[in-house]
């Protein structure tokens, strides 16, 4: 178990803190066995395509805060991926009840060659002043980059001086891309900064308030929680600095994806005593029942939870049975981040589908809470059985293409847009659902089942695309074992 230390400006990356990996090939049960038995080892790739960068994930935790501003301290190119959050903010804001979304405030110090020689501290200090003057932001976040890390800028010192001068939190987030192969380390870096400077100790308790650490999914929680007398405090997309500041007063913390929120959940429990719901989030009926019951236990609402579950079953089970009969035996492949990938597997199995395999972006053998109950892959294997073709693959598209060509599933489920492209090019109906709340609970099973059927039944576009798409990979590669470049693997060439 990692002990959250908010006294340190930086949080260690997942490889070192949790023993997380990005290379594995085998079965889900094998991976669970390695994780639980303490024998999990990274299998490096001798060849790798591009990886994601932690700065983007750190940005994801702070850019969507309504009244904050973000400065990327580095060359301007490092902020090139941040615009997508501005787009997300606009598009999804309406689903979170935001009638008039504020403009995103994203800046770069634009470090150049001279700065890398003489240092960028002064440039950063001036940027913070300008951003404060121009935006009036209630908090300013500084996202570090490889360049500022390598030249050794004192980002923490500059942030602290600016905070004293300007009177608003100025938060250094250490998320240089070179620090980790696991880009979700950026989530932890962002939440570490938020926990250090935006969440003060509770002055009172709000027993009906529940923290929800999520991405940008629609507001599915307000109505559901109201049925048991609770209300959500969403962290951090669409939150305000004041809303985040009350997190330590909440009765519990939920998270829709442990890959995203496990660090902040642990920080809130360890530092502020806010209990974290440690069982995996409510995807699939079994996890749904466990999750709601745990929330009921922690908040003293067991009876209301049982009523809610009964009503949900009555409302949705007949339709689920009907849809399951149409999906039974159809084959799906999943590619997604770790915890949400496990959630998608649970949904598919619950709908009677066969999971032909999964390529999940990384694997955490444990989270910062140290609880075995949080092991969502173990829970899925126990609930629904093994997944034979399970790999850990940090978006190595060459591996995915090779696997998909062999598996030819009826549908590809992906969590990231760039991945569905590969299924579509191969003529495989491919589904991307951006709203992470879409599959939750009993209703979520219906949502997914209907969307999966719709996607498989409307396959004309992908068939056409496959007829015309140019395959960038050579015959040599496509004859190799898809995990050819994973170290320690016997190299099997298929005829
Ligand atoms: S890996 Fe480094 S250089 Fe590349 S975008 Fe990320 S911070 Fe910038």
Coordinates of N, CA and C in Angstrom, one line a residue, residues 246-459:
X246 N -14.6 21.6 -1.0 CA -15.4 21.0 0.0 C -15.3 19.5 0.0
X247 N -14.4 18.9 -0.8 CA -14.3 17.5 -0.9 C -14.0 16.8 0.4
X248 N -13.2 17.4 1.3 CA -12.9 16.8 2.6 C -14.1 16.7 3.5
X249 N -15.2 17.4 3.2 CA -16.4 17.4 4.0 C -17.3 16.3 3.7
X250 N -17.1 15.6 2.6 CA -18.1 14.6 2.0 C -18.1 13.4 2.9
X251 N -19.2 12.6 2.7 CA -19.5 11.4 3.4 C -18.7 10.2 2.8
X252 N -18.4 10.3 1.5 CA -17.7 9.2 0.9 C -17.2 9.7 -0.5
X253 N -16.3 8.9 -1.0 CA -15.7 9.2 -2.4 C -16.0 8.0 -3.3
X254 N -16.6 8.2 -4.4 CA -16.8 7.2 -5.4 C -16.0 7.6 -6.6
X255 N -15.7 6.5 -7.4 CA -14.9 6.8 -8.6 C -15.5 5.9 -9.7
X256 N -15.6 6.5 -10.9 CA -16.2 5.7 -12.0 C -15.1 4.9 -12.7
X257 N -13.8 5.2 -12.4 CA -12.7 4.4 -13.0 C -11.5 4.5 -12.1
X258 N -11.1 3.4 -11.5 CA -10.0 3.4 -10.6 C -8.7 3.9 -11.3
X259 N -8.6 3.6 -12.6 CA -7.4 4.1 -13.3 C -7.3 5.6 -13.2
X260 N -8.4 6.2 -13.2 CA -8.4 7.7 -13.1 C -8.3 8.1 -11.7
X261 N -9.1 7.7 -10.8 CA -9.3 8.4 -9.5 C -8.8 7.7 -8.3
X262 N -8.1 6.5 -8.5 CA -7.7 5.8 -7.2 C -6.8 6.6 -6.4
X263 N -5.9 7.4 -7.0 CA -5.0 8.2 -6.1 C -5.7 9.2 -5.3
X264 N -6.6 10.0 -5.9 CA -7.3 11.0 -5.1 C -8.2 10.4 -4.1
X265 N -8.9 9.3 -4.5 CA -9.7 8.5 -3.5 C -8.9 8.2 -2.3
X266 N -7.7 7.6 -2.5 CA -6.9 7.2 -1.4 C -6.4 8.5 -0.6
X267 N -6.1 9.5 -1.3 CA -5.6 10.8 -0.6 C -6.7 11.3 0.3
X268 N -8.0 11.3 -0.2 CA -9.1 11.9 0.6 C -9.3 11.0 1.8
X269 N -9.2 9.7 1.7 CA -9.4 8.8 2.8 C -8.2 8.9 3.8
X270 N -7.0 8.9 3.3 CA -5.8 8.8 4.2 C -5.6 10.2 4.9
X271 N -5.8 11.2 4.1 CA -5.5 12.6 4.7 C -6.7 13.2 5.4
X272 N -7.9 13.0 4.8 CA -9.0 13.7 5.4 C -10.1 12.8 6.0
X273 N -9.9 11.5 5.9 CA -10.8 10.6 6.6 C -12.1 10.4 5.8
X274 N -12.1 10.8 4.5 CA -13.4 10.5 3.7 C -13.3 9.1 3.2
X275 N -14.2 8.2 3.6 CA -14.1 6.8 3.1 C -14.2 6.7 1.6
X276 N -13.4 5.9 1.0 CA -13.5 5.6 -0.4 C -14.2 4.3 -0.6
X277 N -15.1 4.3 -1.6 CA -15.8 3.1 -2.0 C -14.8 2.3 -2.8
X278 N -14.3 1.2 -2.2 CA -13.2 0.5 -2.8 C -13.5 -0.6 -3.8
X279 N -14.8 -1.1 -3.8 CA -15.1 -2.1 -4.7 C -15.2 -1.5 -6.1
X280 N -15.0 -2.3 -7.2 CA -15.1 -1.7 -8.5 C -16.4 -1.0 -8.9
X281 N -16.4 -0.1 -9.8 CA -17.6 0.7 -10.1 C -18.7 -0.1 -10.7
X282 N -19.9 0.4 -10.8 CA -21.1 -0.4 -11.1 C -21.3 -0.7 -12.6
X283 N -20.4 -1.5 -13.2 CA -20.6 -2.0 -14.5 C -20.9 -3.5 -14.5
X284 N -22.1 -3.9 -15.0 CA -22.5 -5.2 -14.8 C -23.4 -5.3 -13.6
X285 N -24.3 -6.3 -13.5 CA -25.3 -6.3 -12.4 C -24.6 -6.7 -11.1
X286 N -23.6 -7.5 -11.2 CA -23.0 -8.0 -9.9 C -22.2 -6.8 -9.2
X287 N -21.4 -6.1 -10.1 CA -20.6 -5.0 -9.5 C -21.6 -3.9 -9.1
X288 N -22.7 -3.7 -9.8 CA -23.7 -2.7 -9.5 C -24.2 -2.9 -8.1
X289 N -24.6 -4.2 -7.8 CA -25.2 -4.5 -6.5 C -24.2 -4.3 -5.4
X290 N -22.9 -4.7 -5.7 CA -21.9 -4.6 -4.6 C -21.6 -3.1 -4.3
X291 N -21.5 -2.3 -5.4 CA -21.1 -0.9 -5.3 C -22.2 -0.1 -4.5
X292 N -23.4 -0.3 -4.9 CA -24.5 0.4 -4.2 C -24.6 0.0 -2.8
X293 N -24.4 -1.3 -2.5 CA -24.5 -1.8 -1.1 C -23.4 -1.2 -0.3
X294 N -22.2 -1.1 -0.9 CA -21.1 -0.5 -0.1 C -21.4 1.0 0.2
X295 N -21.9 1.7 -0.8 CA -22.3 3.1 -0.6 C -23.4 3.2 0.5
X296 N -24.3 2.3 0.5 CA -25.4 2.3 1.5 C -24.8 2.0 2.9
X297 N -23.8 1.1 2.9 CA -23.2 0.7 4.2 C -22.5 2.0 4.8
X298 N -21.7 2.6 3.9 CA -20.8 3.7 4.4 C -21.7 4.9 4.8
X299 N -22.8 5.1 4.1 CA -23.6 6.3 4.4 C -24.8 6.0 5.3
X300 N -24.9 4.8 5.7 CA -26.0 4.4 6.6 C -27.4 4.4 5.9
X301 N -27.4 4.0 4.6 CA -28.6 4.0 3.8 C -28.9 2.7 3.2
X302 N -28.7 1.6 4.0 CA -28.8 0.2 3.4 C -30.2 0.0 2.9
X303 N -31.2 0.4 3.7 CA -32.6 0.1 3.3 C -33.0 0.8 2.0
X304 N -32.6 2.1 1.9 CA -32.9 2.9 0.7 C -32.2 2.2 -0.6
X305 N -31.0 1.7 -0.3 CA -30.2 1.1 -1.5 C -31.0 -0.1 -1.9
X306 N -31.4 -0.9 -1.0 CA -32.1 -2.2 -1.4 C -33.4 -1.8 -2.2
X307 N -34.1 -0.8 -1.8 CA -35.3 -0.4 -2.5 C -34.9 0.1 -3.9
X308 N -33.8 0.9 -4.0 CA -33.4 1.4 -5.3 C -33.0 0.2 -6.2
X309 N -32.2 -0.8 -5.7 CA -31.8 -1.9 -6.5 C -33.0 -2.7 -7.0
X310 N -34.0 -2.9 -6.1 CA -35.2 -3.6 -6.5 C -35.9 -2.9 -7.7
X311 N -36.0 -1.6 -7.5 CA -36.7 -0.8 -8.5 C -36.0 -0.9 -9.9
X312 N -34.7 -0.8 -9.8 CA -33.8 -0.8 -11.0 C -34.0 -2.2 -11.7
X313 N -34.0 -3.2 -10.9 CA -34.1 -4.6 -11.5 C -35.5 -4.7 -12.2
X314 N -36.5 -4.3 -11.5 CA -37.8 -4.4 -12.1 C -37.9 -3.6 -13.4
X315 N -37.3 -2.4 -13.4 CA -37.4 -1.6 -14.6 C -36.6 -2.1 -15.8
X316 N -35.4 -2.7 -15.5 CA -34.5 -3.0 -16.6 C -34.3 -4.5 -17.0
X317 N -34.5 -5.4 -16.0 CA -34.2 -6.8 -16.3 C -35.0 -7.4 -17.5
X318 N -36.3 -7.1 -17.6 CA -36.9 -7.7 -18.8 C -36.3 -7.3 -20.1
X319 N -36.0 -6.1 -20.3 CA -35.4 -5.6 -21.5 C -33.9 -6.2 -21.7
X320 N -33.2 -6.3 -20.6 CA -31.9 -6.9 -20.7 C -32.0 -8.3 -21.2
X321 N -32.9 -9.1 -20.7 CA -33.1 -10.5 -21.1 C -33.4 -10.5 -22.6
X322 N -34.2 -9.6 -23.1 CA -34.6 -9.6 -24.5 C -33.4 -9.3 -25.3
X323 N -32.6 -8.3 -24.9 CA -31.4 -7.9 -25.7 C -30.4 -9.0 -25.6
X324 N -30.3 -9.6 -24.5 CA -29.2 -10.7 -24.4 C -29.5 -11.8 -25.3
X325 N -30.8 -12.1 -25.6 CA -31.1 -13.2 -26.5 C -30.6 -12.9 -27.9
X326 N -30.5 -11.6 -28.2 CA -30.0 -11.2 -29.6 C -28.5 -11.1 -29.6
X327 N -27.9 -11.1 -28.5 CA -26.4 -10.9 -28.5 C -25.6 -12.1 -28.1
X328 N -26.3 -13.1 -27.5 CA -25.7 -14.3 -27.0 C -24.8 -14.9 -28.1
X329 N -23.5 -15.2 -27.6 CA -22.6 -15.8 -28.5 C -21.8 -14.9 -29.5
X330 N -22.3 -13.7 -29.6 CA -21.5 -12.8 -30.6 C -20.2 -12.5 -29.9
X331 N -19.2 -12.2 -30.8 CA -17.8 -12.1 -30.3 C -17.3 -10.6 -30.3
X332 N -16.7 -10.2 -29.2 CA -16.3 -8.8 -29.1 C -14.8 -8.8 -28.7
X333 N -14.1 -7.7 -29.1 CA -12.8 -7.5 -28.6 C -12.8 -6.1 -27.9
X334 N -12.0 -6.0 -26.8 CA -12.0 -4.7 -26.1 C -10.6 -4.1 -26.1
X335 N -10.5 -2.8 -26.3 CA -9.2 -2.1 -26.1 C -9.5 -0.8 -25.4
X336 N -8.9 -0.7 -24.2 CA -9.3 0.5 -23.4 C -8.3 0.6 -22.3
X337 N -8.4 1.7 -21.5 CA -7.6 1.8 -20.3 C -7.9 0.7 -19.3
X338 N -7.1 0.5 -18.3 CA -7.2 -0.7 -17.5 C -8.6 -0.9 -16.9
X339 N -9.0 -0.1 -15.9 CA -10.2 -0.3 -15.1 C -11.4 -0.2 -16.0
X340 N -11.5 0.7 -17.0 CA -12.6 0.8 -17.8 C -12.7 -0.4 -18.8
X341 N -11.5 -0.9 -19.2 CA -11.5 -2.1 -20.0 C -12.2 -3.2 -19.3
X342 N -11.8 -3.4 -18.0 CA -12.5 -4.4 -17.2 C -14.0 -4.2 -17.1
X343 N -14.4 -3.0 -17.0 CA -15.8 -2.7 -16.9 C -16.5 -3.1 -18.2
X344 N -15.8 -2.8 -19.4 CA -16.4 -3.2 -20.7 C -16.6 -4.7 -20.8
X345 N -15.5 -5.4 -20.3 CA -15.6 -6.9 -20.3 C -16.8 -7.4 -19.5
X346 N -17.0 -6.8 -18.3 CA -18.1 -7.2 -17.5 C -19.5 -7.0 -18.2
X347 N -19.6 -5.8 -18.9 CA -20.8 -5.5 -19.6 C -21.1 -6.6 -20.7
X348 N -20.0 -6.9 -21.5 CA -20.2 -7.8 -22.6 C -20.6 -9.2 -22.1
X349 N -19.9 -9.6 -21.1 CA -20.2 -11.0 -20.5 C -21.6 -11.0 -19.9
X350 N -22.0 -9.9 -19.3 CA -23.3 -9.9 -18.7 C -24.4 -10.0 -19.9
X351 N -24.0 -9.5 -21.0 CA -25.0 -9.5 -22.2 C -24.9 -10.8 -23.0
X352 N -24.1 -11.7 -22.4 CA -24.0 -13.1 -23.0 C -23.0 -13.1 -24.2
X353 N -22.2 -12.1 -24.3 CA -21.3 -12.1 -25.5 C -20.0 -12.8 -25.1
X354 N -19.3 -13.2 -26.1 CA -18.0 -13.9 -26.0 C -16.9 -12.8 -26.1
X355 N -16.0 -12.7 -25.1 CA -15.0 -11.7 -25.2 C -13.8 -12.4 -25.9
X356 N -13.6 -12.1 -27.2 CA -12.5 -12.8 -27.9 C -11.1 -12.4 -27.4
X357 N -11.0 -11.3 -26.8 CA -9.7 -10.9 -26.3 C -9.8 -9.5 -25.8
X358 N -8.7 -9.0 -25.2 CA -8.6 -7.6 -24.8 C -7.2 -7.1 -24.8
X359 N -7.0 -5.9 -25.3 CA -5.7 -5.2 -25.2 C -5.9 -4.0 -24.4
X360 N -5.4 -4.1 -23.1 CA -5.6 -3.1 -22.1 C -4.4 -2.3 -21.9
X361 N -4.5 -0.9 -21.8 CA -3.3 -0.1 -21.9 C -2.2 -0.2 -20.9
X362 N -2.6 -0.6 -19.7 CA -1.6 -0.9 -18.6 C -2.2 -1.7 -17.6
X363 N -1.5 -2.1 -16.6 CA -2.1 -2.9 -15.5 C -1.5 -2.5 -14.2
X364 N -2.4 -2.2 -13.2 CA -1.9 -1.8 -11.8 C -2.2 -3.1 -11.0
X365 N -1.2 -3.7 -10.4 CA -1.4 -4.8 -9.6 C -2.1 -4.5 -8.3
X366 N -2.1 -3.2 -7.9 CA -2.7 -2.7 -6.7 C -2.9 -1.2 -6.8
X367 N -3.8 -0.7 -6.0 CA -4.0 0.8 -6.0 C -3.5 1.4 -4.7
X368 N -3.5 2.7 -4.6 CA -2.9 3.3 -3.5 C -3.7 3.0 -2.2
X369 N -4.9 2.5 -2.3 CA -5.6 2.1 -1.0 C -5.2 0.7 -0.5
X370 N -4.4 0.0 -1.4 CA -3.9 -1.3 -1.0 C -4.9 -2.4 -0.8
X371 N -6.2 -2.1 -1.2 CA -7.3 -3.1 -1.0 C -7.4 -4.1 -2.1
X372 N -7.4 -5.4 -1.8 CA -7.6 -6.4 -2.8 C -9.0 -6.2 -3.4
X373 N -10.0 -5.7 -2.7 CA -11.3 -5.6 -3.2 C -11.4 -4.7 -4.4
X374 N -10.4 -3.8 -4.5 CA -10.4 -2.9 -5.7 C -9.9 -3.5 -7.0
X375 N -9.4 -4.7 -6.9 CA -8.8 -5.4 -8.1 C -10.0 -5.7 -9.1
X376 N -10.2 -4.8 -10.0 CA -11.4 -5.0 -10.9 C -11.2 -6.1 -11.9
X377 N -9.9 -6.4 -12.3 CA -9.8 -7.6 -13.2 C -10.1 -8.9 -12.4
X378 N -9.6 -9.0 -11.2 CA -9.9 -10.2 -10.4 C -11.4 -10.3 -10.2
X379 N -12.1 -9.2 -10.0 CA -13.6 -9.3 -9.8 C -14.2 -9.8 -11.1
X380 N -13.8 -9.3 -12.2 CA -14.4 -9.7 -13.5 C -14.1 -11.2 -13.8
X381 N -12.9 -11.7 -13.5 CA -12.6 -13.1 -13.7 C -13.5 -13.9 -12.7
X382 N -13.6 -13.5 -11.5 CA -14.4 -14.3 -10.5 C -15.9 -14.3 -11.0
X383 N -16.4 -13.1 -11.4 CA -17.8 -13.0 -11.7 C -18.2 -13.7 -13.0
X384 N -17.3 -13.7 -14.0 CA -17.7 -14.1 -15.4 C -16.7 -15.1 -16.0
X385 N -15.6 -15.5 -15.3 CA -14.7 -16.4 -15.9 C -13.5 -15.8 -16.6
X386 N -12.6 -16.6 -17.1 CA -11.4 -16.1 -17.6 C -11.5 -15.4 -19.0
X387 N -10.5 -14.6 -19.4 CA -10.4 -14.0 -20.7 C -9.1 -14.6 -21.3
X388 N -9.1 -15.5 -22.2 CA -7.9 -16.2 -22.6 C -6.9 -15.2 -23.3
X389 N -7.4 -14.5 -24.3 CA -6.5 -13.6 -25.1 C -6.3 -12.2 -24.5
X390 N -5.7 -12.1 -23.3 CA -5.7 -10.9 -22.6 C -4.2 -10.3 -22.7
X391 N -4.1 -9.1 -23.2 CA -2.8 -8.5 -23.3 C -2.8 -7.1 -22.6
X392 N -1.6 -6.7 -22.2 CA -1.4 -5.3 -21.7 C -0.6 -4.7 -22.8
X393 N -1.1 -3.7 -23.4 CA -0.5 -3.1 -24.6 C -0.9 -1.6 -24.6
X394 N 0.2 -0.8 -24.4 CA -0.1 0.7 -24.3 C -0.3 1.3 -25.7
X395 N -1.4 1.0 -26.3 CA -1.8 1.5 -27.6 C -0.8 1.3 -28.7
X396 N -0.2 0.1 -28.6 CA 0.7 -0.3 -29.7 C -0.1 -0.8 -30.9
X397 N -0.4 0.1 -31.8 CA -1.4 -0.2 -32.8 C -0.9 -1.3 -33.7
X398 N 0.3 -1.5 -33.9 CA 0.8 -2.6 -34.8 C 0.4 -4.0 -34.1
X399 N 0.4 -4.0 -32.8 CA 0.0 -5.3 -32.2 C -1.5 -5.5 -32.3
X400 N -2.3 -4.4 -32.1 CA -3.7 -4.5 -32.2 C -4.2 -4.9 -33.6
X401 N -3.6 -4.3 -34.6 CA -4.0 -4.7 -36.0 C -3.8 -6.2 -36.2
X402 N -2.6 -6.6 -35.8 CA -2.3 -8.0 -36.0 C -3.2 -9.0 -35.2
X403 N -3.6 -8.6 -34.0 CA -4.5 -9.4 -33.2 C -5.9 -9.4 -33.9
X404 N -6.4 -8.2 -34.3 CA -7.7 -8.1 -34.8 C -7.9 -8.9 -36.1
X405 N -6.8 -8.9 -36.9 CA -6.9 -9.6 -38.2 C -7.0 -11.1 -37.9
X406 N -6.5 -11.6 -36.8 CA -6.6 -13.0 -36.5 C -8.0 -13.3 -35.8
X407 N -8.4 -12.4 -34.9 CA -9.6 -12.7 -34.1 C -10.9 -12.4 -34.9
X408 N -10.9 -11.4 -35.8 CA -12.1 -11.1 -36.6 C -13.3 -11.1 -35.7
X409 N -13.3 -10.2 -34.6 CA -14.5 -10.2 -33.8 C -15.7 -9.6 -34.5
X410 N -16.9 -9.8 -33.9 CA -18.1 -9.2 -34.5 C -18.1 -7.7 -34.2
X411 N -17.4 -7.3 -33.2 CA -17.4 -5.9 -32.8 C -16.2 -5.6 -32.0
X412 N -15.6 -4.4 -32.2 CA -14.5 -3.9 -31.4 C -15.1 -2.8 -30.5
X413 N -14.8 -2.9 -29.2 CA -15.2 -1.8 -28.3 C -13.9 -1.1 -27.8
X414 N -13.9 0.2 -28.0 CA -12.7 0.9 -27.6 C -13.1 2.1 -26.8
X415 N -12.1 2.5 -26.0 CA -12.3 3.7 -25.2 C -11.7 5.0 -25.7
X416 N -10.7 4.7 -26.7 CA -10.0 5.9 -27.3 C -10.2 5.9 -28.8
X417 N -10.5 7.1 -29.3 CA -10.9 7.2 -30.7 C -10.0 6.6 -31.7
X418 N -8.7 6.9 -31.5 CA -7.7 6.4 -32.5 C -7.7 4.9 -32.6
X419 N -8.2 4.2 -31.7 CA -8.2 2.7 -31.7 C -9.4 2.1 -32.6
X420 N -10.5 2.8 -32.6 CA -11.6 2.3 -33.4 C -11.3 2.4 -34.8
X421 N -10.5 3.3 -35.2 CA -10.1 3.5 -36.6 C -9.5 2.2 -37.2
X422 N -8.8 1.4 -36.3 CA -8.1 0.2 -36.9 C -9.1 -0.9 -37.1
X423 N -10.1 -1.0 -36.2 CA -11.2 -2.0 -36.4 C -12.0 -1.6 -37.7
X424 N -12.3 -0.4 -37.8 CA -13.1 0.1 -39.0 C -12.3 -0.2 -40.3
X425 N -11.1 0.0 -40.3 CA -10.3 -0.2 -41.5 C -10.3 -1.7 -41.9
X426 N -10.4 -2.5 -40.9 CA -10.4 -4.0 -41.2 C -11.9 -4.5 -41.4
X427 N -12.8 -3.6 -41.4 CA -14.2 -4.0 -41.7 C -14.9 -4.5 -40.5
X428 N -14.4 -4.2 -39.3 CA -15.0 -4.7 -38.1 C -15.8 -3.6 -37.5
X429 N -17.1 -3.7 -37.3 CA -17.9 -2.7 -36.6 C -17.2 -2.3 -35.3
X430 N -17.1 -1.0 -35.1 CA -16.3 -0.5 -34.0 C -17.0 0.5 -33.2
X431 N -17.0 0.4 -31.9 CA -17.9 1.3 -31.1 C -17.0 2.0 -30.1
X432 N -17.1 3.3 -30.0 CA -16.5 4.1 -29.0 C -17.5 4.9 -28.3
X433 N -17.6 4.7 -27.0 CA -18.5 5.5 -26.1 C -17.7 6.4 -25.2
X434 N -17.8 7.7 -25.4 CA -17.0 8.6 -24.7 C -17.5 8.9 -23.3
X435 N -18.8 8.7 -23.1 CA -19.4 9.0 -21.8 C -19.2 7.7 -20.9
X436 N -18.4 7.9 -19.9 CA -18.0 6.7 -19.1 C -19.2 6.3 -18.2
X437 N -20.2 7.1 -18.1 CA -21.4 6.8 -17.2 C -22.4 6.0 -18.0
X438 N -22.2 5.9 -19.3 CA -23.2 5.3 -20.2 C -23.5 3.8 -19.9
X439 N -22.5 3.1 -19.4 CA -22.7 1.7 -19.2 C -22.9 1.3 -17.7
X440 N -23.2 2.3 -16.9 CA -23.3 2.0 -15.5 C -24.7 1.5 -15.1
X441 N -24.7 0.6 -14.2 CA -25.9 0.1 -13.6 C -26.7 -0.8 -14.5
X442 N -28.0 -1.1 -14.2 CA -28.8 -1.9 -15.0 C -29.2 -1.2 -16.3
X443 N -29.4 0.1 -16.2 CA -29.8 0.8 -17.4 C -28.6 0.8 -18.4
X444 N -27.4 0.8 -17.8 CA -26.2 0.8 -18.7 C -26.1 -0.4 -19.5
X445 N -26.6 -1.5 -19.0 CA -26.5 -2.8 -19.8 C -27.5 -2.6 -21.0
X446 N -28.6 -2.0 -20.8 CA -29.5 -1.8 -21.9 C -28.9 -0.8 -22.9
X447 N -28.3 0.3 -22.4 CA -27.7 1.3 -23.2 C -26.7 0.6 -24.2
X448 N -25.8 -0.2 -23.5 CA -24.7 -0.8 -24.3 C -25.3 -1.8 -25.3
X449 N -26.2 -2.6 -24.8 CA -26.7 -3.7 -25.7 C -27.3 -3.1 -27.0
X450 N -28.1 -2.0 -26.8 CA -28.8 -1.4 -27.9 C -27.7 -0.8 -28.9
X451 N -26.7 -0.1 -28.3 CA -25.7 0.5 -29.1 C -24.9 -0.5 -29.9
X452 N -24.6 -1.6 -29.2 CA -23.8 -2.7 -29.9 C -24.6 -3.3 -31.0
X453 N -25.9 -3.6 -30.8 CA -26.7 -4.1 -31.9 C -26.7 -3.2 -33.1
X454 N -27.0 -1.9 -32.7 CA -27.0 -0.9 -33.8 C -25.7 -0.8 -34.6
X455 N -24.6 -0.9 -33.9 CA -23.3 -0.8 -34.5 C -23.1 -2.0 -35.4
X456 N -23.4 -3.2 -34.9 CA -23.2 -4.4 -35.7 C -24.1 -4.5 -36.9
X457 N -25.3 -4.0 -36.7 CA -26.3 -4.1 -37.8 C -26.1 -3.0 -38.9
X458 N -25.3 -2.0 -38.6 CA -25.1 -0.9 -39.6 C -23.6 -1.0 -40.0
X459 N -23.2 -2.0 -40.6 CA -21.8 -2.3 -40.9 C -21.4 -1.9 -42.4

